[in-house]
Coordinates of C-alpha atoms and ligand atoms in Angstrom, one line a residue:
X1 CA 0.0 0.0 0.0
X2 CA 1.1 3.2 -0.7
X3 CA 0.0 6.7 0.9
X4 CA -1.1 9.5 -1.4
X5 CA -1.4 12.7 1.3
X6 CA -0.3 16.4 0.0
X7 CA 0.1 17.8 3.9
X8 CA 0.7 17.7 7.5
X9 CA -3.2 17.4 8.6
X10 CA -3.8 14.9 5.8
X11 CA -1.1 13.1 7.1
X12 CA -2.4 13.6 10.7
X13 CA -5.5 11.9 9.2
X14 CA -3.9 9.0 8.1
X15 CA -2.0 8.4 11.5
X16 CA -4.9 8.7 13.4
X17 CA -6.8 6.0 11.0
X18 CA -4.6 3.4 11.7
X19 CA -4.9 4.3 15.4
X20 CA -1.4 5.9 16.2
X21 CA -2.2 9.3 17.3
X22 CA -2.9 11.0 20.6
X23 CA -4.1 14.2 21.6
X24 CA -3.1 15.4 24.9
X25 CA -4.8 18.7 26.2
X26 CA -3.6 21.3 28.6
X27 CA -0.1 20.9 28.6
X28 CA 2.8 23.2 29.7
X29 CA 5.3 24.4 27.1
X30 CA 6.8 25.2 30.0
X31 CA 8.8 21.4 30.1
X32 CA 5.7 19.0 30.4
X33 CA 5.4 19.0 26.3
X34 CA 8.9 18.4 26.3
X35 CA 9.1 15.6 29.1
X36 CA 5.6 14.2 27.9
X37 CA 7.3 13.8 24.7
X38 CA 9.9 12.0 26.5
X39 CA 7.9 9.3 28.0
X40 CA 6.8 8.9 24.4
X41 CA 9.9 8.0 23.3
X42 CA 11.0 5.5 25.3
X43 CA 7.8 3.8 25.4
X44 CA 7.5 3.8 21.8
X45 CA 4.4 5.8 21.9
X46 CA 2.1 7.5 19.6
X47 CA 2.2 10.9 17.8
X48 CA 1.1 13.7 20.1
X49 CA -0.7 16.3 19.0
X50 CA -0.8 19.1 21.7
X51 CA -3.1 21.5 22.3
X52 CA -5.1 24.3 24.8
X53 CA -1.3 24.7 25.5
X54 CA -1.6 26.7 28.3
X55 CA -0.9 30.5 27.9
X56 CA -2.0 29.9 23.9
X57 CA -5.3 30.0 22.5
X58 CA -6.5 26.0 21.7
X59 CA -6.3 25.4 18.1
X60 CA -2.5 26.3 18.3
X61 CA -0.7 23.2 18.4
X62 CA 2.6 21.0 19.0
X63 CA 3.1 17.7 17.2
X64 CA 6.2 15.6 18.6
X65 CA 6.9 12.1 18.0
X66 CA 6.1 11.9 13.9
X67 CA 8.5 9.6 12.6
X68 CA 9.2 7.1 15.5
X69 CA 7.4 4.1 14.7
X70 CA 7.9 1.9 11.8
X71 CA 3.9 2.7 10.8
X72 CA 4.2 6.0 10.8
X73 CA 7.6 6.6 9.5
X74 CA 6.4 4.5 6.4
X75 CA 3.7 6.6 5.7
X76 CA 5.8 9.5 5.8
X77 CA 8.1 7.9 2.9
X78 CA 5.1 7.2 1.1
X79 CA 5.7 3.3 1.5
X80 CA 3.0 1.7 3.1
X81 CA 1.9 1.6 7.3
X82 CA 2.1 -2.2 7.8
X83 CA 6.3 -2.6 8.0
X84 CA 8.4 -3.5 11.2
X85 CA 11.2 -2.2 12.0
X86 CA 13.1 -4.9 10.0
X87 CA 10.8 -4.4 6.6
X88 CA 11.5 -0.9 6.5
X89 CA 15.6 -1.4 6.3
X90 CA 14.3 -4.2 3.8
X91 CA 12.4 -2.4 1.4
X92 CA 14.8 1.5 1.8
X93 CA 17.3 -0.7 0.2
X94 CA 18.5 1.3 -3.1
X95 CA 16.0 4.0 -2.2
X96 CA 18.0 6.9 -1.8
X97 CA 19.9 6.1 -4.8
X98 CA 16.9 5.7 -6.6
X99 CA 15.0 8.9 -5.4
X100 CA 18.2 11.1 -6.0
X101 CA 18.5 10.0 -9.7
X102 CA 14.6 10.8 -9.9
X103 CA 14.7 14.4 -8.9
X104 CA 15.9 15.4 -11.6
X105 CA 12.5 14.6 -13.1
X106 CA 10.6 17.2 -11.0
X107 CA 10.6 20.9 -10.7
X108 CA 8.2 22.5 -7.6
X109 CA 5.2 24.4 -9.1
X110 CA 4.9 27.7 -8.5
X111 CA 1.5 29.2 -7.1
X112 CA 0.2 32.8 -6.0
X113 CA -0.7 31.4 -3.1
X114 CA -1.8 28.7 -0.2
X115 CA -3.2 27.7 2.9
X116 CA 0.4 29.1 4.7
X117 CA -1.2 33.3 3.6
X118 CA -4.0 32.1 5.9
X119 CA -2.4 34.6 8.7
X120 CA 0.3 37.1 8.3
X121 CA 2.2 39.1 10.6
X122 CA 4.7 41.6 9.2
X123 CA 7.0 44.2 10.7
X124 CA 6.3 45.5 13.8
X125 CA 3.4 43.2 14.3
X126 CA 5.5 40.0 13.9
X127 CA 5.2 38.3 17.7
X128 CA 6.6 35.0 17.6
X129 CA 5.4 34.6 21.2
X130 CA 2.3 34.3 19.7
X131 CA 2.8 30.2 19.4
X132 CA 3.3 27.7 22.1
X133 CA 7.2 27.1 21.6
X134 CA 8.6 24.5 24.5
X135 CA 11.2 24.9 26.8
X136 CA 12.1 20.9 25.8
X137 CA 14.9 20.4 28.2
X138 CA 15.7 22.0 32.2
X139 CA 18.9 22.9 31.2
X140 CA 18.4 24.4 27.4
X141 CA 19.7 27.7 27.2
X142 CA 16.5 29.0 25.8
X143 CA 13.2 28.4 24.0
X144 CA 13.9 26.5 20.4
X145 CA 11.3 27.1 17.9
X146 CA 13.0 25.0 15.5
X147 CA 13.6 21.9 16.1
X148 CA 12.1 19.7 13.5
X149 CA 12.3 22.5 10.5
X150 CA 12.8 22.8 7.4
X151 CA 15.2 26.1 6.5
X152 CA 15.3 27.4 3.2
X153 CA 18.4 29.3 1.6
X154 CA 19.3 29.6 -2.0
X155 CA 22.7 29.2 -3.8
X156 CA 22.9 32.6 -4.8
X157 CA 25.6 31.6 -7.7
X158 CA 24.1 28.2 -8.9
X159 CA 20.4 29.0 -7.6
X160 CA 19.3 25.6 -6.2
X161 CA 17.1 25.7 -2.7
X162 CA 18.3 24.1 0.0
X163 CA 16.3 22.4 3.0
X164 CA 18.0 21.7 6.0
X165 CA 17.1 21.3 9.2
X166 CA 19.2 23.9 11.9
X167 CA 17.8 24.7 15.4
X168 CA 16.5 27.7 15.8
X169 CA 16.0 29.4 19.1
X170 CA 13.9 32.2 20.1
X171 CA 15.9 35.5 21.1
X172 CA 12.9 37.7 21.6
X173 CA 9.7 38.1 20.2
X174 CA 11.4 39.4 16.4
X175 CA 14.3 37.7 16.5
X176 CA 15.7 33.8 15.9
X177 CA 18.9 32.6 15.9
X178 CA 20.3 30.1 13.8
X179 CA 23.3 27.3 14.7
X180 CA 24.5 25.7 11.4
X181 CA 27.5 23.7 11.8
X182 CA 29.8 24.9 9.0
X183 CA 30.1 22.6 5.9
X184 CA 25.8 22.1 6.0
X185 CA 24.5 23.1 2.6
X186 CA 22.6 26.5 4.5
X187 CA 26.0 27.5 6.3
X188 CA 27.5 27.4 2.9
X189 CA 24.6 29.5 0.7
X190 CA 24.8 32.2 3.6
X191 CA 28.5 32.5 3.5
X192 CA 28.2 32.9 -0.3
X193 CA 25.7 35.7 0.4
X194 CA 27.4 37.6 2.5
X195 CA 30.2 37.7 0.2
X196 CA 28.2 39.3 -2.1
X197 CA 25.4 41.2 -0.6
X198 CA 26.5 41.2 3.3
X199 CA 23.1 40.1 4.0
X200 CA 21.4 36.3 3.9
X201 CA 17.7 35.2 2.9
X202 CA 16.6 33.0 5.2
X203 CA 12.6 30.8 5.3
X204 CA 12.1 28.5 8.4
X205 CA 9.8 26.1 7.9
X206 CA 8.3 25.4 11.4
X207 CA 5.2 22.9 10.6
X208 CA 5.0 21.3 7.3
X209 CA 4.3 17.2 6.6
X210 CA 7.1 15.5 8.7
X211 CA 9.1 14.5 5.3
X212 CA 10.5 18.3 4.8
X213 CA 11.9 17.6 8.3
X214 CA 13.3 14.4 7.7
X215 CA 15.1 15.2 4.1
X216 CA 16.0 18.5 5.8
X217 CA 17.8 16.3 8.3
X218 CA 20.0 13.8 6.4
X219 CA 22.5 14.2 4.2
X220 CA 21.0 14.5 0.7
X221 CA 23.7 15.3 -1.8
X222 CA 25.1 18.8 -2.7
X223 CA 23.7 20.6 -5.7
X224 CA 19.9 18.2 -5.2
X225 CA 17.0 20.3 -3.7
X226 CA 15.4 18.5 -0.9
X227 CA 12.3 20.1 -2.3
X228 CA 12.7 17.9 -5.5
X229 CA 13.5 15.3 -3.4
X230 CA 10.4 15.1 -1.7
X231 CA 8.9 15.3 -5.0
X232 CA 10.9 12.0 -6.0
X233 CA 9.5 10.2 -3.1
X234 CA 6.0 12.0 -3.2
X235 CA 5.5 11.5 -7.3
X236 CA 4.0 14.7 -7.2
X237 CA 5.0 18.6 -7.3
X238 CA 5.2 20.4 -4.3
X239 CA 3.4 23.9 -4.7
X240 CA 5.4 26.7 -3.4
X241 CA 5.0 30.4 -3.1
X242 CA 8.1 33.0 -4.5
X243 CA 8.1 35.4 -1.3
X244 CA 8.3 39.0 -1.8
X245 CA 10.6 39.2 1.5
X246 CA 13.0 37.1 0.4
X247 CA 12.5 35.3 -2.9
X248 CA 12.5 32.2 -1.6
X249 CA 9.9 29.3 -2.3
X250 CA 7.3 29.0 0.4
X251 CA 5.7 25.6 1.0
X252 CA 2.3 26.4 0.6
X253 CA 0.7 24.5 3.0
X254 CA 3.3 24.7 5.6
X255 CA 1.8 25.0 8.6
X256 CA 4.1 28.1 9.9
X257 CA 6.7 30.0 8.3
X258 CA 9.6 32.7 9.3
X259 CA 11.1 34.9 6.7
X260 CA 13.8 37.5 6.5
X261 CA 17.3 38.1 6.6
X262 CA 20.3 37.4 8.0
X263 CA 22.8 40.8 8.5
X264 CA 26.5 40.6 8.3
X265 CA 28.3 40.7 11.7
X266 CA 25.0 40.0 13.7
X267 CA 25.4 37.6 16.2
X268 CA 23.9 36.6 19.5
X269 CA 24.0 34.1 22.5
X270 CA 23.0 30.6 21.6
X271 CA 22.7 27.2 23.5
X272 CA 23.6 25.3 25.1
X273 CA 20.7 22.6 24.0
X274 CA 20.0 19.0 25.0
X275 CA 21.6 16.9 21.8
X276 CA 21.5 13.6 19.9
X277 CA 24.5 12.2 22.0
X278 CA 22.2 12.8 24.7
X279 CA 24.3 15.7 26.4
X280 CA 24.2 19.4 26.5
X281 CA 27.9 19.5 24.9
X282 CA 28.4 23.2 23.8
X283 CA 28.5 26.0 26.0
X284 CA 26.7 29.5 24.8
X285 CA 28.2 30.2 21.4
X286 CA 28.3 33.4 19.5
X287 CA 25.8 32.2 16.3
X288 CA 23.8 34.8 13.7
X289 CA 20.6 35.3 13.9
X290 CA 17.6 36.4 11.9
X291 CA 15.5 39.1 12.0
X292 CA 12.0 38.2 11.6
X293 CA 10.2 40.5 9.2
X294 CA 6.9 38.5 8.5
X295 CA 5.4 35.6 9.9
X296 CA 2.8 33.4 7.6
X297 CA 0.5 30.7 9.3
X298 CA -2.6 28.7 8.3
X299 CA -5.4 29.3 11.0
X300 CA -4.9 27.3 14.0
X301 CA -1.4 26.1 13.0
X302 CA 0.7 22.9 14.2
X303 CA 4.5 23.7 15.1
X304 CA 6.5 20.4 14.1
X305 CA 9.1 19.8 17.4
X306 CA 11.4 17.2 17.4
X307 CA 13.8 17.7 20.0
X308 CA 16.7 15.8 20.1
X309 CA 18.2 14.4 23.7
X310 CA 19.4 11.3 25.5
X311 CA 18.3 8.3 23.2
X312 CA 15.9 7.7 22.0
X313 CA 14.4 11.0 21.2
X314 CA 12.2 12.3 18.7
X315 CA 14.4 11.6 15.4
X316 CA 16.7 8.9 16.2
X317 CA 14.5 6.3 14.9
X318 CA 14.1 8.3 11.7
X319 CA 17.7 8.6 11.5
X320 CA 18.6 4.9 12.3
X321 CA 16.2 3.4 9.7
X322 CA 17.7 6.3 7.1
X323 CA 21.4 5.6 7.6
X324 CA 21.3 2.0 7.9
X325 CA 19.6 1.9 4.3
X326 CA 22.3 4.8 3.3
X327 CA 24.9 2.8 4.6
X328 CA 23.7 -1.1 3.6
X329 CA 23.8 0.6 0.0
X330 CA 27.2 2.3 0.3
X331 CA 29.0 -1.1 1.2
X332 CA 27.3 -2.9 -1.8
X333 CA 28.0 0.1 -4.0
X334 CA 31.5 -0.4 -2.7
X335 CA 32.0 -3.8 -3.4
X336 CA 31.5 -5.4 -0.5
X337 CA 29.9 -8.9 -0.9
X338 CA 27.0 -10.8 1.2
X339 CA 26.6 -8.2 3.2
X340 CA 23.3 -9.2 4.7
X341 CA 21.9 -6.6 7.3
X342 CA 23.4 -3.0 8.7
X343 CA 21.9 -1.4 11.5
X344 CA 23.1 1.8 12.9
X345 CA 20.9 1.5 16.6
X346 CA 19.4 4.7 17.7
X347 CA 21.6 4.1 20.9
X348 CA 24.5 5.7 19.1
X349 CA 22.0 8.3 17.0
X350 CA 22.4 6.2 14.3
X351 CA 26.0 6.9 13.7
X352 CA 27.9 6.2 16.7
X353 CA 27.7 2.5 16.6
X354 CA 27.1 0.6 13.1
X355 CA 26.5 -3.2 12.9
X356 CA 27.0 -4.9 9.8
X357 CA 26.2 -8.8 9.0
X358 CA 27.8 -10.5 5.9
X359 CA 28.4 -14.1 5.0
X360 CA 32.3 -14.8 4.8
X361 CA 33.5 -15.5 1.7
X362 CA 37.4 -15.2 2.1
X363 CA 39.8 -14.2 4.4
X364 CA 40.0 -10.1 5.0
X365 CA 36.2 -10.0 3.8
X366 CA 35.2 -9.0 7.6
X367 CA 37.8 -6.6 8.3
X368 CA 36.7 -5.3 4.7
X369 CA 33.3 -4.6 5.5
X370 CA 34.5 -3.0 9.0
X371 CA 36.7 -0.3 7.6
X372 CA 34.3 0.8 5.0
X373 CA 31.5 0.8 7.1
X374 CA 33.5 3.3 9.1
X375 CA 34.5 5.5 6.3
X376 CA 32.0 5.4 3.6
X377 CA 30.7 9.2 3.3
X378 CA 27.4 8.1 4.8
X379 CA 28.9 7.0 7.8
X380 CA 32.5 8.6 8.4
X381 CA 30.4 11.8 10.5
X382 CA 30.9 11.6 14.4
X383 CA 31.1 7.5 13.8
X384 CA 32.9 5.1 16.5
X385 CA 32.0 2.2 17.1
X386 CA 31.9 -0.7 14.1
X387 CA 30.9 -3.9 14.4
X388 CA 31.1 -6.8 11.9
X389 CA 29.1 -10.3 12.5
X390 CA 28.8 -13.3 10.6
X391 CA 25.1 -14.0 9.3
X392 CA 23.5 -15.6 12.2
X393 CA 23.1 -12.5 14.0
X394 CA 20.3 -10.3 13.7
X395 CA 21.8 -7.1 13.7
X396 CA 19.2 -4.7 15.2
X397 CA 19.1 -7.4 18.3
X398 CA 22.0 -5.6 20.7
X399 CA 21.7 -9.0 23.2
X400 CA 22.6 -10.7 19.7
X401 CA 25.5 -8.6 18.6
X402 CA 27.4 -8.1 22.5
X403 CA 27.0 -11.7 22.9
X404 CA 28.8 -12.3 19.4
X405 CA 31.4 -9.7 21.0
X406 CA 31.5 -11.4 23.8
X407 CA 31.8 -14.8 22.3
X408 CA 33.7 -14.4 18.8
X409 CA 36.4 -12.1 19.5
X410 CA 39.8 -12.2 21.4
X411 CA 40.0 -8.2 22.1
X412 CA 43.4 -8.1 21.6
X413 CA 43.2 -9.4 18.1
X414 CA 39.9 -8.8 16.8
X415 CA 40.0 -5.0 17.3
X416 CA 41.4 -1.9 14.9
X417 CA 42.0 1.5 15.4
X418 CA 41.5 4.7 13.3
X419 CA 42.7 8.0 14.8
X420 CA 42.2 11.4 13.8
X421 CA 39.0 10.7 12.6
X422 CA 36.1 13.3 11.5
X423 CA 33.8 14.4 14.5
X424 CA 32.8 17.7 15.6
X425 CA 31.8 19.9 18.4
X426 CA 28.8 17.7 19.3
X427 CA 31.7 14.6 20.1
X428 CA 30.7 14.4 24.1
X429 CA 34.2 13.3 24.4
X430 CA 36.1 16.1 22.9
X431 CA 37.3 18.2 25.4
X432 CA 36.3 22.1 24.9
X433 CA 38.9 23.8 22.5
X434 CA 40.4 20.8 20.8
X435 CA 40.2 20.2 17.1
X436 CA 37.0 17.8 16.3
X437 CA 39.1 14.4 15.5
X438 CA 37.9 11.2 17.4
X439 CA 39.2 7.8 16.9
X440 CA 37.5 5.0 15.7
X441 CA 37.4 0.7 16.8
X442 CA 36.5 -1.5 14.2
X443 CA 35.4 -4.5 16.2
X444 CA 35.7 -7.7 14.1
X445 CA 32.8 -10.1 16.1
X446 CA 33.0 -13.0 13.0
X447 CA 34.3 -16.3 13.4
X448 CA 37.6 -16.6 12.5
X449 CA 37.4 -17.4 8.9
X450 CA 40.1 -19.9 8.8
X451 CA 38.5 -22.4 11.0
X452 CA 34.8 -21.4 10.7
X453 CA 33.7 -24.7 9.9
X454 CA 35.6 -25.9 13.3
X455 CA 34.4 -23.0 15.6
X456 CA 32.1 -24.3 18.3
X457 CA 28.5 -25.2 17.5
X458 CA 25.8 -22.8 18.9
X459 CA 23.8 -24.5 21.6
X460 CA 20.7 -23.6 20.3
X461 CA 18.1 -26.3 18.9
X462 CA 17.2 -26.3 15.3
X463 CA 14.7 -23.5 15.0
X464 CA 12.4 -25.9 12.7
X465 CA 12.2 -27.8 15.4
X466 CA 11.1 -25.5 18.2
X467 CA 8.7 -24.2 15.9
X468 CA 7.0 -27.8 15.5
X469 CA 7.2 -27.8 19.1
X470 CA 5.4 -24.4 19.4
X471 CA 3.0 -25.6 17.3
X472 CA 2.5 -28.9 19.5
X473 CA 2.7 -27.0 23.2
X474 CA 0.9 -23.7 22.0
X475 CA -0.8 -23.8 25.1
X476 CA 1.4 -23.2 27.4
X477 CA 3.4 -20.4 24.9
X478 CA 0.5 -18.5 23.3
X479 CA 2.1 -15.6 20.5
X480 CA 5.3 -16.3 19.2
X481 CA 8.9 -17.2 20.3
Ligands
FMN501 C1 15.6 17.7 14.1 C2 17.0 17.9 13.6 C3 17.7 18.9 14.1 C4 19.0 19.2 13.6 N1 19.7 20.3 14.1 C5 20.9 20.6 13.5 C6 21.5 21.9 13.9 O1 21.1 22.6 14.8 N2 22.6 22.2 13.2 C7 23.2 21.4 12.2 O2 24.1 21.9 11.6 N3 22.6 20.2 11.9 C8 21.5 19.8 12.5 N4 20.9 18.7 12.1 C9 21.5 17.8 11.2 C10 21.3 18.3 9.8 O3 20.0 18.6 9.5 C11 21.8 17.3 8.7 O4 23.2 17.2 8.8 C12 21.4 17.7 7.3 O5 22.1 16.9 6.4 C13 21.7 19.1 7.0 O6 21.1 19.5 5.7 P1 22.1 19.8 4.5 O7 22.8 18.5 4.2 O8 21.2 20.3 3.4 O9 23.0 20.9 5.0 C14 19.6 18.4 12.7 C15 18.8 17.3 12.2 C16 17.5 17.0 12.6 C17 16.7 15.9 12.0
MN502 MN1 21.0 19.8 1.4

């Protein structure tokens, strides 16, 4: 089954239908959406949909928790609601190959306007305090309005739009600032700008159908619009609005959206904020902001969170299913035979730690696999941990993998070392005002290959035969093994 939806509340609609949406009322911004959210996570809850937040009229609304279950995370990739955690890996295979060679094929259409002109506030009137923004963590240095966003900028040489996802935190009730690690695709259209014009055009995206956020958030390739990405995986335009603030395409039925400009030389206070390592690693930082010079929303308008934090947290499910399909397809597209399952666990925010299965095939094949898993482009960012099993081991089963650690390696043998490695300032083991390398172990957990056939047998019955015996004793284990 596939999902044909054209925006957030139709999507809403759908996630609700197959019974995966709740709607709590009353909350705080002040911390309770934030910590309800948490709960969420861990349990593996539903989508919230807040609202009567208190302090805000009801109608204006929070929606955390969009892409962490394997239902709803499949809807939002437009490939069905009835896949597991395991299915989804299954069936990304070769996607994101497949949906970057497609956008090519698709350019957005360009309206006069949409749902988004519902509401504007402009100069002076623009009063961002006007929505229910959470205070998601105690110890955030302030209010972040992005969080699960989608921020326009424009190459101003080439002209391509650019989606990416950048926190955003509330200064006051005009302005926004903006952290973008250097090397993202906005960090590098603003620097362009200000080369030339001193100033940078900026649209923030706060609200929009939960797959903005997610392409906004992974690394789609230089030079490819997430916006015609999203039309690859949608197989249908995406209508957008040329703003007369900044010239930037507007979705049209986003949900909320920030425009202006960003000024030479302005900068302001930012963080610290609760991260996907799960620590508050930077200290306030000096990071440009944004002047807000209009505010568009649709009546009654849903703010997309999704605040990272100590795992798992809102995205890190999103982000393990992407990369372990990214990262599955970079090993085969390197060569790498048999490999049959990568799984990058939300544990390590889907890149610390990376698990990859193959069936051996000659000696080095493991150590193979390991090294590339490591440094393959979709993988080499903040990566650490790498470990290689044979077959038998269902990689996104963490009893599995540590007991094939535990059980197939001699430490001082089966582990390598990479040093100087690419992290950043986000590495929770970098100390403050050192250059962002960390090292890397590339843990080989295979039998030995030279005398697999001689390694000691698994004491485990035949699993055809415990499930005849299921089959014969189902009454005394009802539901599956
Ligand atoms: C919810 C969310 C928040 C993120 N916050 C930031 C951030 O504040 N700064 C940043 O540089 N990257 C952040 N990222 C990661 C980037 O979005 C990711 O690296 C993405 O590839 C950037 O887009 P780009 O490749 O078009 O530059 C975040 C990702 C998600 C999903
Ligand atoms: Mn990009």
């Amino acid at each position: 089954m596939t999902n044909q939806y054209d925006d957030l509340r139709e999507w809403l609609a759908q996630v609700d239908a197959i019974g995966e949406l709740a709607r709590p009322n009353g909350a705080d911004w002040n911390l309770e959406i934030g910590g309800l959210s948490e709960i969420g996570y861990k349990r593996r809850g539903p989508a919230l949909l807040f609202d009567q937040i208190k302090g805000h009229p009801a109608g204006y609304r929070v929606l955390t928790s969009s892409t962490n279950s394997a239902r709803r995370f499949g809807l939002t990739l437009r490939m069905g609601t009835d896949h597991t955690d395991r299915s989804l890996v299954a069936a990304l295979r070769g996607q994101p190959k497949r949906w970057e060679q497609a956008s090519g094929n698709f350019d957005p259409v360009t309206v006069e306007s949409g749902p988004v002109f519902e509401n504007v506030m402009e100069g002076d009137a623009v009063d961002l305090l006007r929505f229910p923004t959470p205070l998601w963590h105690a110890l955030d240095g302030g209010r972040y309005i992005g969080t699960g966003v989608a921020v326009a900028t424009v190459d101003p040489a080439e002209g391509w739009v650019n989606l990416g996802a950048y926190r955003s935190m509330l200064v006051d009730r005009n302005h926004v600032a903006l952290a973008i690690i250097q090397g993202k695709h906005g960090h590098m259209h603003n620097q362009k700008w200000m080369e030339r014009e001193g100033r940078a055009p900026v649209a923030i995206h706060i609200g929009m159908e939960p797959l903005f956020m997610v392409l906004g958030g992974v690394e789609v390739p230089s030079g490819i619009s997430e916006l015609n990405y999203a039309e690859a995986i949608r197989g249908a335009p995406v209508k957008v609005v040329k703003s007369t603030v900044t010239g930037l395409p507007i979705i049209a039925d986003a949900e909320i959206v920030l425009e202006g400009w960003i000024r030479q030389g302005d900068k302001t206070g930012e963080g610290p904020f609760g991260e996907w390592t799960g620590y508050l690693v930077d200290q306030v930082t000096q990071e440009p902001f944004l002047k807000v010079e209009r505010v568009l929303y649709r009546n009654n308008p849903i703010m997309l969170g999704a605040p990272p934090g100590k795992p798992p947290h809102d995205y890190s499910y999103m982000r393990t299913i992407m990369k372990s399909a990214m990262i599955f397809d970079a090993l085969v597209a390197a060569g790498i035979p048999e490999v049959k399952g990568v799984y990058a666990p939300e544990c390590g925010g889907g890149r610390m730690l990376v698990i990859v299965a193959i069936k051996q095939r000659y000696a080095g094949h493991a150590r193979q696999a390991g090294f590339i898993a490591s440094q393959c482009r979709e993988a080499a960012y903040m990566g650490k941990y790498t470990v290689v099993v044979d077959d038998d081991i269902d990689v996104t089963n963490l009893e599995e993998v540590l007991w094939a650690i535990c059980t197939r390696t001699d430490p001082a043998a089966s582990i390598d070392f990479i040093r100087r490695a690419w992290a950043s300032k986000a590495e929770p083991m970098l100390r403050p005002g050192q250059p962002p390398f960390n090292s890397r172990a590339i843990i080989d957990a295979c039998r030995p290959y030279e005398w697999f056939d001689d390694f000691p047998k698994v004491a485990q019955a035949d699993p055809a035969y415990l499930r005849e015996l299921e089959q014969k004793w189902r009454d005394i284990f009802p539901g599956r093994l």
